[in-house]
mmCIF file of C-alpha atoms in Angstrom:
data_model
loop_
_atom_site.group_PDB
_atom_site.id
_atom_site.type_symbol
_atom_site.label_atom_id
_atom_site.label_comp_id
_atom_site.label_asym_id
_atom_site.label_seq_id
_atom_site.Cartn_x
_atom_site.Cartn_y
_atom_site.Cartn_z
ATOM 1 C CA MET B 1 197.278 112.816 -36.148
ATOM 2 C CA ILE B 2 198.555 115.879 -34.282
ATOM 3 C CA ASN B 3 195.858 117.964 -35.967
ATOM 4 C CA LYS B 4 193.182 115.513 -34.901
ATOM 5 C CA ILE B 5 194.447 115.711 -31.323
ATOM 6 C CA LYS B 6 194.366 119.497 -31.530
ATOM 7 C CA GLN B 7 190.755 119.354 -32.664
ATOM 8 C CA MET B 8 189.874 117.114 -29.728
ATOM 9 C CA LEU B 9 191.673 119.405 -27.298
ATOM 10 C CA ALA B 10 189.706 122.361 -28.698
ATOM 11 C CA GLN B 11 186.712 120.867 -26.906
ATOM 12 C CA VAL B 12 188.456 121.103 -23.532
ATOM 13 C CA THR B 13 187.831 124.429 -21.855
ATOM 14 C CA ASP B 14 189.075 126.167 -18.753
ATOM 15 C CA PRO B 15 186.671 124.928 -16.042
ATOM 16 C CA GLU B 16 186.444 128.414 -14.557
ATOM 17 C CA ILE B 17 186.112 130.240 -17.892
ATOM 18 C CA PRO B 18 184.100 127.838 -20.058
ATOM 19 C CA VAL B 19 184.331 129.967 -23.232
ATOM 20 C CA LEU B 20 188.089 129.586 -23.400
ATOM 21 C CA SER B 21 189.582 126.414 -24.883
ATOM 22 C CA LEU B 22 192.987 125.279 -23.649
ATOM 23 C CA GLY B 23 194.441 126.131 -27.057
ATOM 24 C CA ASP B 24 193.071 129.672 -26.925
ATOM 25 C CA LEU B 25 194.264 130.025 -23.334
ATOM 26 C CA GLY B 26 197.772 129.242 -24.613
ATOM 27 C CA VAL B 27 198.625 126.543 -22.093
ATOM 28 C CA ILE B 28 199.338 123.727 -24.546
ATOM 29 C CA ARG B 29 203.067 123.704 -25.166
ATOM 30 C CA ASN B 30 203.587 120.496 -27.077
ATOM 31 C CA ILE B 31 201.884 117.374 -28.369
ATOM 32 C CA GLU B 32 203.822 114.204 -29.077
ATOM 33 C CA VAL B 33 202.421 110.963 -30.356
ATOM 34 C CA ASP B 34 204.035 107.627 -31.206
ATOM 35 C CA ASP B 35 202.847 104.026 -31.400
ATOM 36 C CA GLU B 36 202.677 103.659 -27.641
ATOM 37 C CA GLN B 37 201.507 106.899 -26.119
ATOM 38 C CA VAL B 38 200.356 110.470 -26.443
ATOM 39 C CA ILE B 39 202.167 113.118 -24.387
ATOM 40 C CA VAL B 40 200.524 116.503 -24.026
ATOM 41 C CA THR B 41 202.728 119.131 -22.380
ATOM 42 C CA ILE B 42 200.956 122.000 -20.691
ATOM 43 C CA THR B 43 202.148 125.015 -18.746
ATOM 44 C CA PRO B 44 200.356 126.244 -15.622
ATOM 45 C CA THR B 45 198.762 129.695 -15.657
ATOM 46 C CA TYR B 46 199.194 130.558 -11.959
ATOM 47 C CA SER B 47 201.177 128.329 -9.561
ATOM 48 C CA GLY B 48 198.219 127.680 -7.294
ATOM 49 C CA CYS B 49 195.490 127.600 -9.933
ATOM 50 C CA PRO B 50 193.121 124.791 -8.914
ATOM 51 C CA ALA B 51 191.800 124.604 -12.502
ATOM 52 C CA MET B 52 195.050 123.029 -13.719
ATOM 53 C CA GLU B 53 194.333 119.613 -12.227
ATOM 54 C CA VAL B 54 190.852 119.611 -13.742
ATOM 55 C CA MET B 55 192.327 120.535 -17.122
ATOM 56 C CA GLU B 56 194.813 117.651 -16.926
ATOM 57 C CA GLN B 57 192.045 115.190 -16.207
ATOM 58 C CA ASP B 58 189.834 116.645 -18.945
ATOM 59 C CA ILE B 59 192.662 116.237 -21.484
ATOM 60 C CA ILE B 60 193.088 112.583 -20.519
ATOM 61 C CA ASP B 61 189.325 111.996 -20.628
ATOM 62 C CA ILE B 62 188.733 113.502 -24.057
ATOM 63 C CA LEU B 63 191.771 111.872 -25.693
ATOM 64 C CA THR B 64 190.758 108.520 -24.249
ATOM 65 C CA LYS B 65 187.143 108.839 -25.362
ATOM 66 C CA GLU B 66 187.587 110.465 -28.775
ATOM 67 C CA GLY B 67 191.006 108.960 -29.433
ATOM 68 C CA ARG B 68 189.564 105.472 -29.425
ATOM 69 C CA LYS B 69 187.543 106.327 -32.551
ATOM 70 C CA VAL B 70 190.616 107.313 -34.594
ATOM 71 C CA GLY B 71 193.013 104.724 -33.197
ATOM 72 C CA LEU B 72 195.113 106.838 -30.843
ATOM 73 C CA PRO B 73 197.261 104.940 -28.340
ATOM 74 C CA THR B 74 195.363 104.419 -25.098
ATOM 75 C CA LYS B 75 198.220 105.622 -22.919
ATOM 76 C CA ILE B 76 197.752 109.347 -22.448
ATOM 77 C CA LYS B 77 200.222 111.388 -20.416
ATOM 78 C CA VAL B 78 200.024 115.034 -19.403
ATOM 79 C CA GLU B 79 203.317 116.664 -18.480
ATOM 80 C CA THR B 80 203.910 120.092 -16.991
ATOM 81 C CA GLN B 81 206.510 122.556 -18.188
ATOM 82 C CA LEU B 82 207.196 125.656 -16.083
ATOM 83 C CA SER B 83 209.646 127.583 -18.233
ATOM 84 C CA PRO B 84 209.130 129.771 -20.185
ATOM 85 C CA ALA B 85 206.448 130.950 -17.772
ATOM 86 C CA TRP B 86 202.949 131.332 -19.167
ATOM 87 C CA THR B 87 201.922 134.823 -20.159
ATOM 88 C CA THR B 88 198.532 136.232 -21.106
ATOM 89 C CA ASP B 89 200.194 137.275 -24.401
ATOM 90 C CA TRP B 90 199.693 133.627 -25.407
ATOM 91 C CA ILE B 91 195.900 133.931 -25.277
ATOM 92 C CA THR B 92 194.834 133.941 -28.923
ATOM 93 C CA ASP B 93 192.936 136.823 -30.541
ATOM 94 C CA LYS B 94 189.938 134.532 -30.837
ATOM 95 C CA GLY B 95 190.246 133.745 -27.139
ATOM 96 C CA LYS B 96 190.353 137.444 -26.281
ATOM 97 C CA ALA B 97 187.275 138.153 -28.433
ATOM 98 C CA ASP B 98 185.421 135.238 -26.803
ATOM 99 C CA LEU B 99 186.286 136.531 -23.330
ATOM 100 C CA LEU B 100 184.883 139.969 -24.102
ATOM 101 C CA LYS B 101 181.696 138.485 -25.504
ATOM 102 C CA TYR B 102 181.390 136.367 -22.349
ATOM 103 C CA GLY B 103 181.611 139.470 -20.141
ATOM 104 C CA ILE B 104 185.262 139.321 -19.079
ATOM 105 C CA MET B 105 187.544 142.130 -20.206
ATOM 106 C CA PRO B 106 190.558 140.427 -21.853
ATOM 107 C CA PRO B 107 194.147 141.354 -20.887
ATOM 108 C CA SER B 108 195.156 144.698 -22.327
ATOM 109 C CA ARG B 109 198.846 145.630 -22.534
ATOM 110 C CA SER B 110 197.915 149.216 -23.392
ATOM 111 C CA GLY B 111 196.023 149.433 -20.102
ATOM 112 C CA LYS B 112 192.841 150.442 -21.874
ATOM 113 C CA ILE B 113 190.027 148.712 -20.032
ATOM 114 C CA ILE B 114 186.440 148.992 -21.188
ATOM 115 C CA CYS B 115 183.180 147.694 -19.750
ATOM 116 C CA PRO B 116 182.314 144.414 -21.554
ATOM 117 C CA GLN B 117 178.612 145.282 -21.215
ATOM 118 C CA CYS B 118 178.229 148.879 -22.428
ATOM 119 C CA LYS B 119 181.803 149.391 -23.791
ATOM 120 C CA SER B 120 182.240 152.530 -21.695
ATOM 121 C CA LYS B 121 185.790 153.627 -20.877
ATOM 122 C CA ASP B 122 184.687 154.986 -17.503
ATOM 123 C CA VAL B 123 185.623 152.129 -15.222
ATOM 124 C CA GLU B 124 187.148 151.830 -11.760
ATOM 125 C CA LEU B 125 189.170 149.162 -9.986
ATOM 126 C CA LEU B 126 187.348 147.579 -7.059
ATOM 127 C CA SER B 127 189.877 144.911 -6.120
ATOM 128 C CA GLN B 128 193.200 143.683 -7.507
ATOM 129 C CA PHE B 129 191.844 140.150 -7.389
ATOM 130 C CA GLY B 130 188.456 139.006 -8.670
ATOM 131 C CA SER B 131 186.755 135.637 -8.560
ATOM 132 C CA THR B 132 190.024 133.859 -9.446
ATOM 133 C CA ALA B 133 193.728 134.686 -9.110
ATOM 134 C CA CYS B 134 193.974 135.570 -12.825
ATOM 135 C CA LYS B 135 191.358 138.305 -12.684
ATOM 136 C CA ALA B 136 190.806 141.705 -11.064
ATOM 137 C CA LEU B 137 187.436 143.170 -10.175
ATOM 138 C CA TYR B 138 186.270 146.363 -11.872
ATOM 139 C CA ARG B 139 183.076 148.365 -12.034
ATOM 140 C CA CYS B 140 181.684 150.413 -14.896
ATOM 141 C CA THR B 141 180.788 153.869 -13.601
ATOM 142 C CA LYS B 142 178.385 154.399 -16.508
ATOM 143 C CA CYS B 143 176.156 151.300 -16.483
ATOM 144 C CA LEU B 144 177.296 150.424 -12.913
ATOM 145 C CA GLU B 145 177.853 146.740 -13.753
ATOM 146 C CA PRO B 146 180.771 145.092 -11.976
ATOM 147 C CA PHE B 147 182.972 142.958 -14.241
ATOM 148 C CA ASP B 148 186.093 140.816 -14.186
ATOM 149 C CA TYR B 149 189.271 141.911 -15.925
ATOM 150 C CA PHE B 150 191.693 139.184 -17.008
ATOM 151 C CA LYS B 151 194.971 140.686 -15.761
ATOM 152 C CA CYS B 152 198.096 140.942 -17.884
ATOM 153 C CA HIS B 153 200.497 138.335 -16.569
ATOM 154 C CA MET K 1 220.844 116.021 4.264
ATOM 155 C CA SER K 2 222.287 117.925 1.321
ATOM 156 C CA ALA K 3 222.853 121.685 1.316
ATOM 157 C CA LEU K 4 220.554 122.078 -1.673
ATOM 158 C CA TYR K 5 217.748 120.187 0.080
ATOM 159 C CA ASN K 6 218.050 122.418 3.149
ATOM 160 C CA TYR K 7 218.058 125.540 0.996
ATOM 161 C CA VAL K 8 215.012 124.570 -1.049
ATOM 162 C CA LEU K 9 213.167 123.354 2.040
ATOM 163 C CA ASN K 10 213.653 126.731 3.741
ATOM 164 C CA LEU K 11 212.107 128.471 0.717
ATOM 165 C CA ALA K 12 209.326 125.892 0.559
ATOM 166 C CA ASP K 13 208.489 126.146 4.261
ATOM 167 C CA ASN K 14 208.459 129.952 4.153
ATOM 168 C CA THR K 15 205.792 129.826 1.452
ATOM 169 C CA LEU K 16 203.828 126.934 2.935
ATOM 170 C CA ILE K 17 203.536 128.472 6.391
ATOM 171 C CA LEU K 18 202.815 131.964 5.068
ATOM 172 C CA GLY K 19 200.173 130.580 2.684
ATOM 173 C CA GLN K 20 198.513 128.712 5.531
ATOM 174 C CA ARG K 21 198.568 131.810 7.758
ATOM 175 C CA LEU K 22 197.011 133.968 5.027
ATOM 176 C CA SER K 23 194.295 131.423 4.382
ATOM 177 C CA GLU K 24 193.127 131.992 7.966
ATOM 178 C CA TRP K 25 191.667 135.285 6.705
ATOM 179 C CA CYS K 26 189.360 133.399 4.344
ATOM 180 C CA GLY K 27 185.787 134.425 5.154
ATOM 181 C CA VAL K 28 186.767 136.952 7.827
ATOM 182 C CA GLY K 29 188.589 139.606 5.775
ATOM 183 C CA PRO K 30 187.796 143.257 6.533
ATOM 184 C CA PHE K 31 185.577 143.442 3.445
ATOM 185 C CA LEU K 32 184.636 141.093 0.650
ATOM 186 C CA GLU K 33 187.053 142.298 -2.047
ATOM 187 C CA GLU K 34 189.950 142.227 0.370
ATOM 188 C CA ASP K 35 188.962 138.799 1.581
ATOM 189 C CA LEU K 36 189.092 137.526 -2.015
ATOM 190 C CA ALA K 37 192.346 139.294 -2.743
ATOM 191 C CA LEU K 38 194.192 137.960 0.271
ATOM 192 C CA THR K 39 193.004 134.398 -0.177
ATOM 193 C CA ASN K 40 194.032 134.542 -3.844
ATOM 194 C CA THR K 41 197.448 135.729 -2.712
ATOM 195 C CA SER K 42 197.489 132.786 -0.350
ATOM 196 C CA LEU K 43 196.615 130.448 -3.215
ATOM 197 C CA ASP K 44 199.536 131.728 -5.319
ATOM 198 C CA ILE K 45 201.901 131.249 -2.407
ATOM 199 C CA ILE K 46 200.651 127.737 -1.635
ATOM 200 C CA GLY K 47 201.130 126.960 -5.341
ATOM 201 C CA GLN K 48 204.742 128.064 -4.998
ATOM 202 C CA ALA K 49 205.072 125.943 -1.867
ATOM 203 C CA LYS K 50 203.810 122.923 -3.803
ATOM 204 C CA MET K 51 206.395 123.369 -6.557
ATOM 205 C CA LEU K 52 209.212 123.915 -4.056
ATOM 206 C CA LEU K 53 208.204 120.950 -1.884
ATOM 207 C CA GLU K 54 208.048 118.738 -4.961
ATOM 208 C CA LEU K 55 211.563 119.864 -5.825
ATOM 209 C CA ALA K 56 212.736 119.237 -2.245
ATOM 210 C CA SER K 57 211.210 115.775 -2.340
ATOM 211 C CA GLU K 58 212.930 115.053 -5.652
ATOM 212 C CA ILE K 59 216.306 116.212 -4.302
ATOM 213 C CA LYS K 60 215.837 114.073 -1.203
ATOM 214 C CA GLY K 61 215.227 111.138 -3.489
ATOM 215 C CA ASP K 62 213.527 108.731 -1.071
ATOM 216 C CA ASP K 63 209.817 107.946 -0.859
ATOM 217 C CA GLU K 64 208.877 111.032 1.170
ATOM 218 C CA THR K 65 206.527 112.980 -1.104
ATOM 219 C CA ALA K 66 205.751 116.706 -1.148
ATOM 220 C CA ASP K 67 202.540 115.933 0.750
ATOM 221 C CA ASP K 68 204.464 113.968 3.377
ATOM 222 C CA LEU K 69 206.817 116.903 3.826
ATOM 223 C CA ALA K 70 203.887 119.258 4.329
ATOM 224 C CA PHE K 71 201.600 117.134 6.450
ATOM 225 C CA MET K 72 203.658 114.506 8.253
ATOM 226 C CA ARG K 73 206.753 116.427 9.327
ATOM 227 C CA ASP K 74 207.226 117.457 12.966
ATOM 228 C CA GLN K 75 207.682 121.063 14.000
ATOM 229 C CA HIS K 76 211.431 120.889 14.674
ATOM 230 C CA LEU K 77 212.028 119.743 11.081
ATOM 231 C CA PHE K 78 210.403 122.851 9.597
ATOM 232 C CA LYS K 79 212.943 125.390 8.344
ATOM 233 C CA ASN K 80 210.798 128.479 7.821
ATOM 234 C CA VAL K 81 211.752 131.838 9.298
ATOM 235 C CA LEU K 82 209.856 132.943 12.397
ATOM 236 C CA LEU K 83 208.330 135.915 10.561
ATOM 237 C CA VAL K 84 205.932 133.794 8.510
ATOM 238 C CA GLU K 85 204.588 131.831 11.471
ATOM 239 C CA GLN K 86 203.695 134.971 13.455
ATOM 240 C CA PRO K 87 199.944 135.255 14.019
ATOM 241 C CA ASN K 88 197.993 137.428 11.608
ATOM 242 C CA GLY K 89 197.160 139.980 14.293
ATOM 243 C CA ASP K 90 195.169 142.870 12.876
ATOM 244 C CA TYR K 91 195.181 143.820 9.208
ATOM 245 C CA ALA K 92 198.146 146.157 9.662
ATOM 246 C CA GLN K 93 200.226 143.305 11.023
ATOM 247 C CA THR K 94 199.145 140.940 8.250
ATOM 248 C CA MET K 95 199.920 143.463 5.513
ATOM 249 C CA LEU K 96 203.256 144.569 6.940
ATOM 250 C CA ARG K 97 204.401 140.954 7.220
ATOM 251 C CA GLN K 98 203.192 140.472 3.653
ATOM 252 C CA TYR K 99 205.052 143.522 2.392
ATOM 253 C CA MET K 100 208.292 142.437 4.088
ATOM 254 C CA ILE K 101 208.018 139.010 2.484
ATOM 255 C CA ASP K 102 206.870 140.344 -0.896
ATOM 256 C CA VAL K 103 209.919 142.598 -1.282
ATOM 257 C CA TYR K 104 212.144 139.691 -0.256
ATOM 258 C CA HIS K 105 210.419 137.318 -2.682
ATOM 259 C CA VAL K 106 210.716 139.717 -5.619
ATOM 260 C CA TYR K 107 214.507 140.052 -5.225
ATOM 261 C CA LEU K 108 214.946 136.397 -4.338
ATOM 262 C CA TYR K 109 213.067 135.083 -7.365
ATOM 263 C CA GLU K 110 214.739 137.637 -9.638
ATOM 264 C CA GLU K 111 218.096 136.185 -8.618
ATOM 265 C CA LEU K 112 216.984 132.563 -8.672
ATOM 266 C CA SER K 113 215.545 132.960 -12.197
ATOM 267 C CA ASN K 114 219.203 132.900 -13.236
ATOM 268 C CA SER K 115 220.158 130.006 -10.970
ATOM 269 C CA SER K 116 222.334 127.316 -12.494
ATOM 270 C CA HIS K 117 219.828 124.821 -11.087
ATOM 271 C CA GLU K 118 217.382 124.556 -13.965
ATOM 272 C CA LYS K 119 214.294 123.504 -12.009
ATOM 273 C CA LEU K 120 214.796 126.055 -9.269
ATOM 274 C CA ALA K 121 215.214 128.733 -11.949
ATOM 275 C CA ALA K 122 211.952 127.681 -13.656
ATOM 276 C CA ILE K 123 210.006 127.840 -10.362
ATOM 277 C CA ALA K 124 211.490 131.265 -9.637
ATOM 278 C CA GLU K 125 210.685 132.589 -13.104
ATOM 279 C CA LYS K 126 207.078 131.457 -12.705
ATOM 280 C CA SER K 127 206.693 132.772 -9.158
ATOM 281 C CA LEU K 128 208.308 136.141 -9.852
ATOM 282 C CA LYS K 129 205.307 137.308 -11.861
ATOM 283 C CA GLU K 130 202.976 136.494 -8.994
ATOM 284 C CA VAL K 131 204.948 138.076 -6.166
ATOM 285 C CA THR K 132 205.531 141.246 -8.201
ATOM 286 C CA TYR K 133 201.771 141.711 -8.235
ATOM 287 C CA HIS K 134 201.511 140.855 -4.532
ATOM 288 C CA LYS K 135 204.043 143.563 -3.737
ATOM 289 C CA GLN K 136 202.084 146.228 -5.598
ATOM 290 C CA ARG K 137 199.156 145.413 -3.346
ATOM 291 C CA SER K 138 200.885 145.197 0.016
ATOM 292 C CA GLU K 139 202.887 148.363 -0.701
ATOM 293 C CA LEU K 140 199.654 150.292 -1.260
ATOM 294 C CA TRP K 141 198.277 149.005 2.021
ATOM 295 C CA ILE K 142 201.345 150.157 3.967
ATOM 296 C CA LYS K 143 200.975 153.656 2.539
ATOM 297 C CA ARG K 144 197.237 153.686 2.975
ATOM 298 C CA MET K 145 197.398 152.747 6.628
ATOM 299 C CA ALA K 146 200.554 154.634 7.590
ATOM 300 C CA LEU K 147 199.275 157.837 5.966
ATOM 301 C CA GLY K 148 195.628 157.248 6.852
ATOM 302 C CA THR K 149 193.851 158.058 10.077
ATOM 303 C CA GLN K 150 195.434 158.345 13.497
ATOM 304 C CA GLU K 151 194.104 154.901 14.322
ATOM 305 C CA SER K 152 195.396 153.209 11.156
ATOM 306 C CA HIS K 153 198.802 154.844 11.607
ATOM 307 C CA LYS K 154 198.959 153.682 15.210
ATOM 308 C CA ARG K 155 198.193 150.132 14.152
ATOM 309 C CA MET K 156 200.801 150.142 11.417
ATOM 310 C CA GLN K 157 203.401 151.515 13.829
ATOM 311 C CA ASN K 158 202.504 148.791 16.341
ATOM 312 C CA ALA K 159 202.930 146.204 13.583
ATOM 313 C CA MET K 160 206.311 147.708 12.750
ATOM 314 C CA ASN K 161 207.409 147.621 16.400
ATOM 315 C CA HIS K 162 206.517 143.950 16.547
ATOM 316 C CA LEU K 163 207.628 142.626 13.152
ATOM 317 C CA TRP K 164 210.767 144.573 12.277
ATOM 318 C CA HIS K 165 212.960 142.273 14.403
ATOM 319 C CA TYR K 166 211.940 139.275 12.342
ATOM 320 C CA HIS K 167 213.154 140.336 8.906
ATOM 321 C CA HIS K 168 216.888 139.804 9.482
ATOM 322 C CA GLU K 169 216.380 136.069 9.531
ATOM 323 C CA LEU K 170 215.389 136.078 5.851
ATOM 324 C CA PHE K 171 218.969 137.028 5.012
ATOM 325 C CA GLU K 172 220.897 134.724 7.304
ATOM 326 C CA SER K 173 223.716 132.796 5.741
ATOM 327 C CA ASN K 174 225.804 129.797 6.646
ATOM 328 C CA ASP K 175 228.568 127.689 5.074
ATOM 329 C CA GLU K 176 226.071 125.616 3.110
ATOM 330 C CA ILE K 177 224.420 128.640 1.550
ATOM 331 C CA ASP K 178 227.791 130.279 0.801
ATOM 332 C CA GLU K 179 228.769 127.127 -1.044
ATOM 333 C CA LEU K 180 225.525 127.164 -3.075
ATOM 334 C CA VAL K 181 226.056 130.846 -3.905
ATOM 335 C CA GLN K 182 229.570 129.969 -5.132
ATOM 336 C CA GLN K 183 228.055 127.327 -7.390
ATOM 337 C CA GLY K 184 225.601 129.827 -8.847
ATOM 338 C CA ILE K 185 222.621 127.942 -7.415
ATOM 339 C CA ALA K 186 221.457 130.116 -4.501
ATOM 340 C CA ALA K 187 220.871 133.861 -4.248
ATOM 341 C CA ASN K 188 223.454 135.761 -2.214
ATOM 342 C CA PRO K 189 221.659 136.635 1.073
ATOM 343 C CA GLU K 190 223.850 139.668 1.728
ATOM 344 C CA GLU K 191 223.057 141.150 -1.676
ATOM 345 C CA LEU K 192 219.357 140.477 -1.162
ATOM 346 C CA HIS K 193 219.486 142.167 2.223
ATOM 347 C CA LYS K 194 221.029 145.322 0.729
ATOM 348 C CA LYS K 195 218.375 145.589 -1.974
ATOM 349 C CA TRP K 196 215.605 144.863 0.524
ATOM 350 C CA ASP K 197 216.878 147.528 2.912
ATOM 351 C CA VAL K 198 217.005 150.200 0.227
ATOM 352 C CA GLU K 199 213.504 149.518 -1.034
ATOM 353 C CA VAL K 200 211.773 149.088 2.321
ATOM 354 C CA LYS K 201 213.463 152.092 3.927
ATOM 355 C CA ASP K 202 212.599 154.185 0.890
ATOM 356 C CA LEU K 203 208.930 153.379 1.395
ATOM 357 C CA ILE K 204 209.124 154.028 5.124
ATOM 358 C CA THR K 205 210.595 157.508 4.583
ATOM 359 C CA GLN K 206 207.480 158.358 2.569
ATOM 360 C CA THR K 207 205.407 157.737 5.701
ATOM 361 C CA PRO K 208 205.552 158.861 9.344
ATOM 362 C CA LEU K 209 206.484 155.294 10.380
ATOM 363 C CA GLU K 210 209.519 154.790 12.592
ATOM 364 C CA ILE K 211 211.824 151.802 12.608
ATOM 365 C CA PRO K 212 212.329 150.401 16.142
ATOM 366 C CA THR K 213 215.858 150.694 17.427
ATOM 367 C CA THR K 214 216.086 147.958 20.048
ATOM 368 C CA GLY K 215 218.431 145.952 17.851
ATOM 369 C CA TRP K 216 216.913 142.614 18.791
ATOM 370 C CA LYS K 217 216.931 140.051 15.974
ATOM 371 C CA ALA K 218 214.836 136.914 15.819
ATOM 372 C CA THR K 219 216.634 133.747 14.738
ATOM 373 C CA GLY K 220 216.362 129.966 14.855
ATOM 374 C CA GLY K 221 213.814 128.953 12.224
ATOM 375 C CA ARG K 222 216.325 127.450 9.821
ATOM 376 C CA VAL K 223 217.554 125.033 12.492
ATOM 377 C CA GLY K 224 214.075 124.160 13.699
ATOM 378 C CA HIS K 225 213.849 126.424 16.756
ATOM 379 C CA HIS K 226 210.384 127.894 16.327
ATOM 380 C CA SER K 227 208.076 130.170 18.266
ATOM 381 C CA GLU K 228 205.109 128.742 20.165
ATOM 382 C CA TYR K 229 202.822 129.637 17.228
ATOM 383 C CA LEU K 230 204.071 127.117 14.683
ATOM 384 C CA GLY K 231 203.088 124.006 16.600
ATOM 385 C CA LYS K 232 199.527 125.203 17.058
ATOM 386 C CA MET K 233 199.245 125.971 13.372
ATOM 387 C CA LEU K 234 200.625 122.570 12.381
ATOM 388 C CA CYS K 235 198.115 120.869 14.695
ATOM 389 C CA GLU K 236 195.360 122.304 12.570
ATOM 390 C CA MET K 237 197.068 122.048 9.180
ATOM 391 C CA GLN K 238 198.249 118.466 9.646
ATOM 392 C CA PHE K 239 195.314 117.090 11.610
ATOM 393 C CA LEU K 240 193.539 115.296 8.768
ATOM 394 C CA GLN K 241 196.585 113.509 7.339
ATOM 395 C CA ARG K 242 197.786 112.577 10.823
ATOM 396 C CA ALA K 243 194.396 111.189 11.848
ATOM 397 C CA TYR K 244 193.647 109.539 8.490
ATOM 398 C CA PRO K 245 196.980 108.959 6.699
ATOM 399 C CA GLY K 246 196.698 109.062 2.911
ATOM 400 C CA CYS K 247 193.126 110.368 3.044
ATOM 401 C CA GLU K 248 191.992 111.905 -0.265
ATOM 402 C CA TRP K 249 188.841 113.592 -1.435
#
């Protein structure tokens, strides 16, 4: 049953980065299921991230809709766990590859940042924050395209 | 009310009021990237305020929710330091205030990550990552403006002359806090002050900035004695919930 729930949750994506499923984002900490209820425990990315509330609702919606077909309990709860604090190290390799393909440079512990478009290493920081709190804004000095970098966190 | 409630509410109000102040820059930042950066900083800090207010509400244990604490509380019940309610002023003033708070937050959350209060420790651990990044940004701005043009240096020095007197309040102690420090719950304000002083003064010596020597120290926020600015801000921040209680969208 847990595996089935995982498959359902794979369809839920970050509303601000629609290529990244919650599993690949690394925010799902635990799944519990018994006769009465399903409890999905998630961890927030950034404290003020407005996407978290949408994610919670999306989890409830999908498990209610799809869960009905496989006989999941109808009571779905989403709980939040703060510690250990989320880190971008929990984004899966698949998630990182998907981000790059989508045009967002994935977090890089080595500090090597390349342009997702032309793969050039000649890039410059425009702003420490991009379109969301989790990203910084860069520009490729070769193809001149601006791009988001998913910051290490 | 309990010592722990008062302690957490001070931390919560510092972040709530600062977050609200920063959000006033939304749409009018000096340039687009900076506008985005500062409002994202604000978002992080309001997120921290939400977690801390939820904790305060839980400690209080009656039916006053985190939202009630934010939107239905009168000015004299707010416990934030006067520094965070000061108007944004120009960008030098906004960034200096931010830097002073960022350094404080980094040391505070470092300490609280080891608090014996499990929930407070979890909030601190989470928030520490965010404020560490904020500090990198505000620190750069202090250097950039203090070492920049004559005009930018003048503005940063003016900000310093105005804001320096407000930082002492971050490190005020009282019997309640001493007790919480003894219990391993709160961070020791005196220790924080020492670390803050070393770091901030180290940065200042790398610039031509001068620390004002008047010796005046602002105080009163923790006991609800606020400057004229807080009430005006609350009028705007609380208007909707006061006019239409429980309104959601």
